[in-house]
Amino acid sequence: MSEVRSVGLVAGNGRFPVLFARGARAAGVRVVAAAQRGETDPALEAEVDAFAWFHIGQFGRIADYLREHGAREAAMVGGIGKLKAFRNARPDLRTLKLAASIRSFNDDALLRAIAGFFEGEGVRIIPSTEFLSEIVAVAGALTRRAPSADEARDIALGREV
């Protein structure tokens, strides 16, 4: 008998965490949610198999919780307001060590550092869109025709600007 896959959901704000949970459960996956106080919609609790609240910045505690509930992989889904994150953070010791190692605090650097932290804790980060193929656009033309060569050049120029 095969074991049911358990996936962690490090949930921020907005509807995206609920949509992720519904998609994962529809795929037969057990969802273990780590909700962020002051950010995550409490309605998420009804959509997952395990649920716990954490203060923003308790990444060590979150990693422990996910592993204890059998989630060796997780997605970071939903936003965290940067100002609120710094104002309401209650970092644990491992998060403080992580923060001391971060050289840049732009969004990309922070997300990469947090993802790297979870990976180092034995929780592999998966794409937040993994269970959302029905609502995520696929690569390529989304209209009846693809752009002409001239339009493709204009698009390429627009991307550079």
C-alpha atoms as a printed R data frame, in Angstrom:
    type eleno elety resid chain resno       x      y       z
1   ATOM     1    CA   MET     A     1   0.000  0.000   0.000
2   ATOM     2    CA   SER     A     2   1.448  3.384  -0.971
3   ATOM     3    CA   GLU     A     3   1.650  6.217   1.512
4   ATOM     4    CA   VAL     A     4  -0.416  9.358   0.879
5   ATOM     5    CA   ARG     A     5   1.732 12.292  -0.196
6   ATOM     6    CA   SER     A     6   1.790 15.111   2.382
7   ATOM     7    CA   VAL     A     7   2.608 18.634   1.241
8   ATOM     8    CA   GLY     A     8   3.216 21.623   3.467
9   ATOM     9    CA   LEU     A     9   1.531 24.926   2.763
10  ATOM    10    CA   VAL     A    10   3.303 27.962   4.211
11  ATOM    11    CA   ALA     A    11   0.297 30.242   3.837
12  ATOM    12    CA   GLY     A    12   0.321 33.993   3.460
13  ATOM    13    CA   ASN     A    13  -2.598 36.268   2.668
14  ATOM    14    CA   GLY     A    14  -5.164 36.301  -0.124
15  ATOM    15    CA   ARG     A    15  -7.189 33.517  -1.780
16  ATOM    16    CA   PHE     A    16  -4.217 31.721  -3.309
17  ATOM    17    CA   PRO     A    17  -3.565 29.470  -0.250
18  ATOM    18    CA   VAL     A    18  -7.187 28.231  -0.269
19  ATOM    19    CA   LEU     A    19  -7.019 27.535  -4.016
20  ATOM    20    CA   PHE     A    20  -3.718 25.666  -3.557
21  ATOM    21    CA   ALA     A    21  -5.201 23.562  -0.727
22  ATOM    22    CA   ARG     A    22  -8.287 22.692  -2.762
23  ATOM    23    CA   GLY     A    23  -6.191 21.746  -5.801
24  ATOM    24    CA   ALA     A    24  -3.822 19.601  -3.762
25  ATOM    25    CA   ARG     A    25  -6.620 17.776  -1.967
26  ATOM    26    CA   ALA     A    26  -8.429 17.199  -5.272
27  ATOM    27    CA   ALA     A    27  -5.208 15.504  -6.423
28  ATOM    28    CA   GLY     A    28  -5.343 13.195  -3.389
29  ATOM    29    CA   VAL     A    29  -2.619 15.025  -1.478
30  ATOM    30    CA   ARG     A    30  -2.707 15.588   2.280
31  ATOM    31    CA   VAL     A    31  -2.188 19.312   3.057
32  ATOM    32    CA   VAL     A    32  -0.392 20.514   6.196
33  ATOM    33    CA   ALA     A    33  -0.860 24.282   6.588
34  ATOM    34    CA   ALA     A    34   1.339 26.693   8.518
35  ATOM    35    CA   ALA     A    35  -0.716 29.889   8.717
36  ATOM    36    CA   GLN     A    36   0.799 33.306   9.411
37  ATOM    37    CA   ARG     A    37  -0.925 35.275  12.188
38  ATOM    38    CA   GLY     A    38  -2.374 38.526  10.903
39  ATOM    39    CA   GLU     A    39  -2.053 37.428   7.272
40  ATOM    40    CA   THR     A    40  -3.679 34.067   6.502
41  ATOM    41    CA   ASP     A    41  -7.444 33.809   6.027
42  ATOM    42    CA   PRO     A    42  -8.832 31.660   8.892
43  ATOM    43    CA   ALA     A    43 -11.119 29.966   6.313
44  ATOM    44    CA   LEU     A    44  -8.056 28.001   5.174
45  ATOM    45    CA   GLU     A    45  -8.381 25.716   8.208
46  ATOM    46    CA   ALA     A    46 -11.490 24.057   6.734
47  ATOM    47    CA   GLU     A    47  -9.610 23.265   3.498
48  ATOM    48    CA   VAL     A    48  -6.604 21.377   4.902
49  ATOM    49    CA   ASP     A    49  -5.783 18.206   6.834
50  ATOM    50    CA   ALA     A    50  -3.580 19.810   9.507
51  ATOM    51    CA   PHE     A    51  -3.492 23.479  10.495
52  ATOM    52    CA   ALA     A    52  -1.500 25.616  12.926
53  ATOM    53    CA   TRP     A    53  -0.911 29.333  13.453
54  ATOM    54    CA   PHE     A    54   2.598 30.810  13.576
55  ATOM    55    CA   HIS     A    55   3.915 34.299  14.091
56  ATOM    56    CA   ILE     A    56   5.683 35.768  11.091
57  ATOM    57    CA   GLY     A    57   9.344 34.808  11.198
58  ATOM    58    CA   GLN     A    58   9.046 31.485  13.008
59  ATOM    59    CA   PHE     A    59  10.567 29.516  10.157
60  ATOM    60    CA   GLY     A    60  12.339 27.058  12.440
61  ATOM    61    CA   ARG     A    61   9.098 26.181  14.213
62  ATOM    62    CA   ILE     A    62   7.306 25.917  10.865
63  ATOM    63    CA   ALA     A    63   9.941 23.527   9.491
64  ATOM    64    CA   ASP     A    64   9.621 21.363  12.616
65  ATOM    65    CA   TYR     A    65   5.811 21.356  12.350
66  ATOM    66    CA   LEU     A    66   5.865 20.366   8.676
67  ATOM    67    CA   ARG     A    67   8.301 17.501   9.266
68  ATOM    68    CA   GLU     A    68   6.363 16.307  12.346
69  ATOM    69    CA   HIS     A    69   3.257 16.082  10.152
70  ATOM    70    CA   GLY     A    70   5.038 14.150   7.399
71  ATOM    71    CA   ALA     A    71   5.461 17.013   4.930
72  ATOM    72    CA   ARG     A    72   8.907 16.743   3.351
73  ATOM    73    CA   GLU     A    73   7.963 19.231   0.643
74  ATOM    74    CA   ALA     A    74   6.084 22.515   0.830
75  ATOM    75    CA   ALA     A    75   4.950 25.515  -1.158
76  ATOM    76    CA   MET     A    76   5.064 29.127  -0.020
77  ATOM    77    CA   VAL     A    77   1.706 30.499  -1.161
78  ATOM    78    CA   GLY     A    78   0.169 33.947  -0.741
79  ATOM    79    CA   GLY     A    79   1.690 37.254   0.204
80  ATOM    80    CA   ILE     A    80   3.099 38.700   3.384
81  ATOM    81    CA   GLY     A    81   3.009 42.472   3.714
82  ATOM    82    CA   LYS     A    82   6.623 43.598   4.127
83  ATOM    83    CA   LEU     A    83   5.861 46.400   6.582
84  ATOM    84    CA   LYS     A    84   3.577 44.140   8.614
85  ATOM    85    CA   ALA     A    85   6.184 41.376   8.474
86  ATOM    86    CA   PHE     A    86   8.846 43.546  10.067
87  ATOM    87    CA   ARG     A    87   6.405 45.141  12.522
88  ATOM    88    CA   ASN     A    88   4.786 41.870  13.679
89  ATOM    89    CA   ALA     A    89   7.693 39.454  13.354
90  ATOM    90    CA   ARG     A    90   8.572 37.206  16.271
91  ATOM    91    CA   PRO     A    91  11.541 35.348  14.822
92  ATOM    92    CA   ASP     A    92  12.768 32.152  16.398
93  ATOM    93    CA   LEU     A    93  16.486 31.512  16.876
94  ATOM    94    CA   ARG     A    94  16.950 29.751  13.524
95  ATOM    95    CA   THR     A    95  15.212 32.640  11.734
96  ATOM    96    CA   LEU     A    96  17.500 35.149  13.478
97  ATOM    97    CA   LYS     A    97  20.510 33.167  12.240
98  ATOM    98    CA   LEU     A    98  19.013 33.162   8.751
99  ATOM    99    CA   ALA     A    99  18.404 36.931   8.874
100 ATOM   100    CA   ALA     A   100  22.019 37.541   9.890
101 ATOM   101    CA   SER     A   101  23.179 35.699   6.765
102 ATOM   102    CA   ILE     A   102  21.004 37.615   4.278
103 ATOM   103    CA   ARG     A   103  22.914 40.254   2.333
104 ATOM   104    CA   SER     A   104  19.967 41.880   0.575
105 ATOM   105    CA   PHE     A   105  16.413 42.308   1.760
106 ATOM   106    CA   ASN     A   106  14.690 42.755  -1.588
107 ATOM   107    CA   ASP     A   107  11.743 40.432  -2.196
108 ATOM   108    CA   ASP     A   108  13.636 38.011  -4.435
109 ATOM   109    CA   ALA     A   109  16.587 37.699  -2.054
110 ATOM   110    CA   LEU     A   110  14.280 37.161   0.928
111 ATOM   111    CA   LEU     A   111  12.232 34.477  -0.817
112 ATOM   112    CA   ARG     A   112  15.361 32.683  -2.017
113 ATOM   113    CA   ALA     A   113  16.862 32.789   1.472
114 ATOM   114    CA   ILE     A   114  13.672 31.469   3.082
115 ATOM   115    CA   ALA     A   115  13.361 28.721   0.464
116 ATOM   116    CA   GLY     A   116  17.015 27.811   1.039
117 ATOM   117    CA   PHE     A   117  16.377 27.676   4.776
118 ATOM   118    CA   PHE     A   118  13.495 25.217   4.374
119 ATOM   119    CA   GLU     A   119  15.563 23.096   1.970
120 ATOM   120    CA   GLY     A   120  18.350 23.005   4.567
121 ATOM   121    CA   GLU     A   121  15.795 21.870   7.148
122 ATOM   122    CA   GLY     A   122  14.771 18.928   4.961
123 ATOM   123    CA   VAL     A   123  11.644 20.486   3.448
124 ATOM   124    CA   ARG     A   124  11.916 20.741  -0.344
125 ATOM   125    CA   ILE     A   125  10.179 23.795  -1.817
126 ATOM   126    CA   ILE     A   126   7.796 23.069  -4.693
127 ATOM   127    CA   PRO     A   127   6.181 25.578  -7.080
128 ATOM   128    CA   SER     A   128   3.134 27.332  -5.662
129 ATOM   129    CA   THR     A   129   1.329 26.546  -8.914
130 ATOM   130    CA   GLU     A   130   1.859 22.766  -8.775
131 ATOM   131    CA   PHE     A   131  -1.801 21.959  -8.094
132 ATOM   132    CA   LEU     A   132  -3.300 24.915  -9.952
133 ATOM   133    CA   SER     A   133  -2.954 23.949 -13.610
134 ATOM   134    CA   GLU     A   134  -6.642 24.706 -14.191
135 ATOM   135    CA   ILE     A   135  -6.243 28.375 -13.250
136 ATOM   136    CA   VAL     A   136  -2.675 29.100 -14.371
137 ATOM   137    CA   ALA     A   137  -2.009 30.189 -17.937
138 ATOM   138    CA   VAL     A   138   0.187 27.911 -20.037
139 ATOM   139    CA   ALA     A   139   3.142 29.177 -22.054
140 ATOM   140    CA   GLY     A   140   2.360 30.313 -25.572
141 ATOM   141    CA   ALA     A   141  -0.348 32.229 -27.372
142 ATOM   142    CA   LEU     A   142  -3.588 32.612 -25.462
143 ATOM   143    CA   THR     A   143  -5.497 33.959 -28.454
144 ATOM   144    CA   ARG     A   144  -6.684 32.378 -31.693
145 ATOM   145    CA   ARG     A   145  -3.495 33.350 -33.488
146 ATOM   146    CA   ALA     A   146   0.119 33.717 -32.490
147 ATOM   147    CA   PRO     A   147   1.821 37.113 -32.865
148 ATOM   148    CA   SER     A   148   3.213 37.928 -36.308
149 ATOM   149    CA   ALA     A   149   6.973 38.364 -36.733
150 ATOM   150    CA   ASP     A   150   6.581 42.165 -36.458
151 ATOM   151    CA   GLU     A   151   4.427 41.815 -33.344
152 ATOM   152    CA   ALA     A   152   6.921 39.380 -31.827
153 ATOM   153    CA   ARG     A   153   9.714 41.956 -32.348
154 ATOM   154    CA   ASP     A   154   7.548 44.625 -30.683
155 ATOM   155    CA   ILE     A   155   6.910 42.295 -27.748
156 ATOM   156    CA   ALA     A   156  10.630 41.553 -27.412
157 ATOM   157    CA   LEU     A   157  11.401 45.284 -27.439
158 ATOM   158    CA   GLY     A   158   8.732 45.904 -24.813
159 ATOM   159    CA   ARG     A   159  10.301 43.309 -22.535
160 ATOM   160    CA   GLU     A   160  13.665 45.060 -22.779
161 ATOM   161    CA   VAL     A   161  12.151 48.411 -21.848
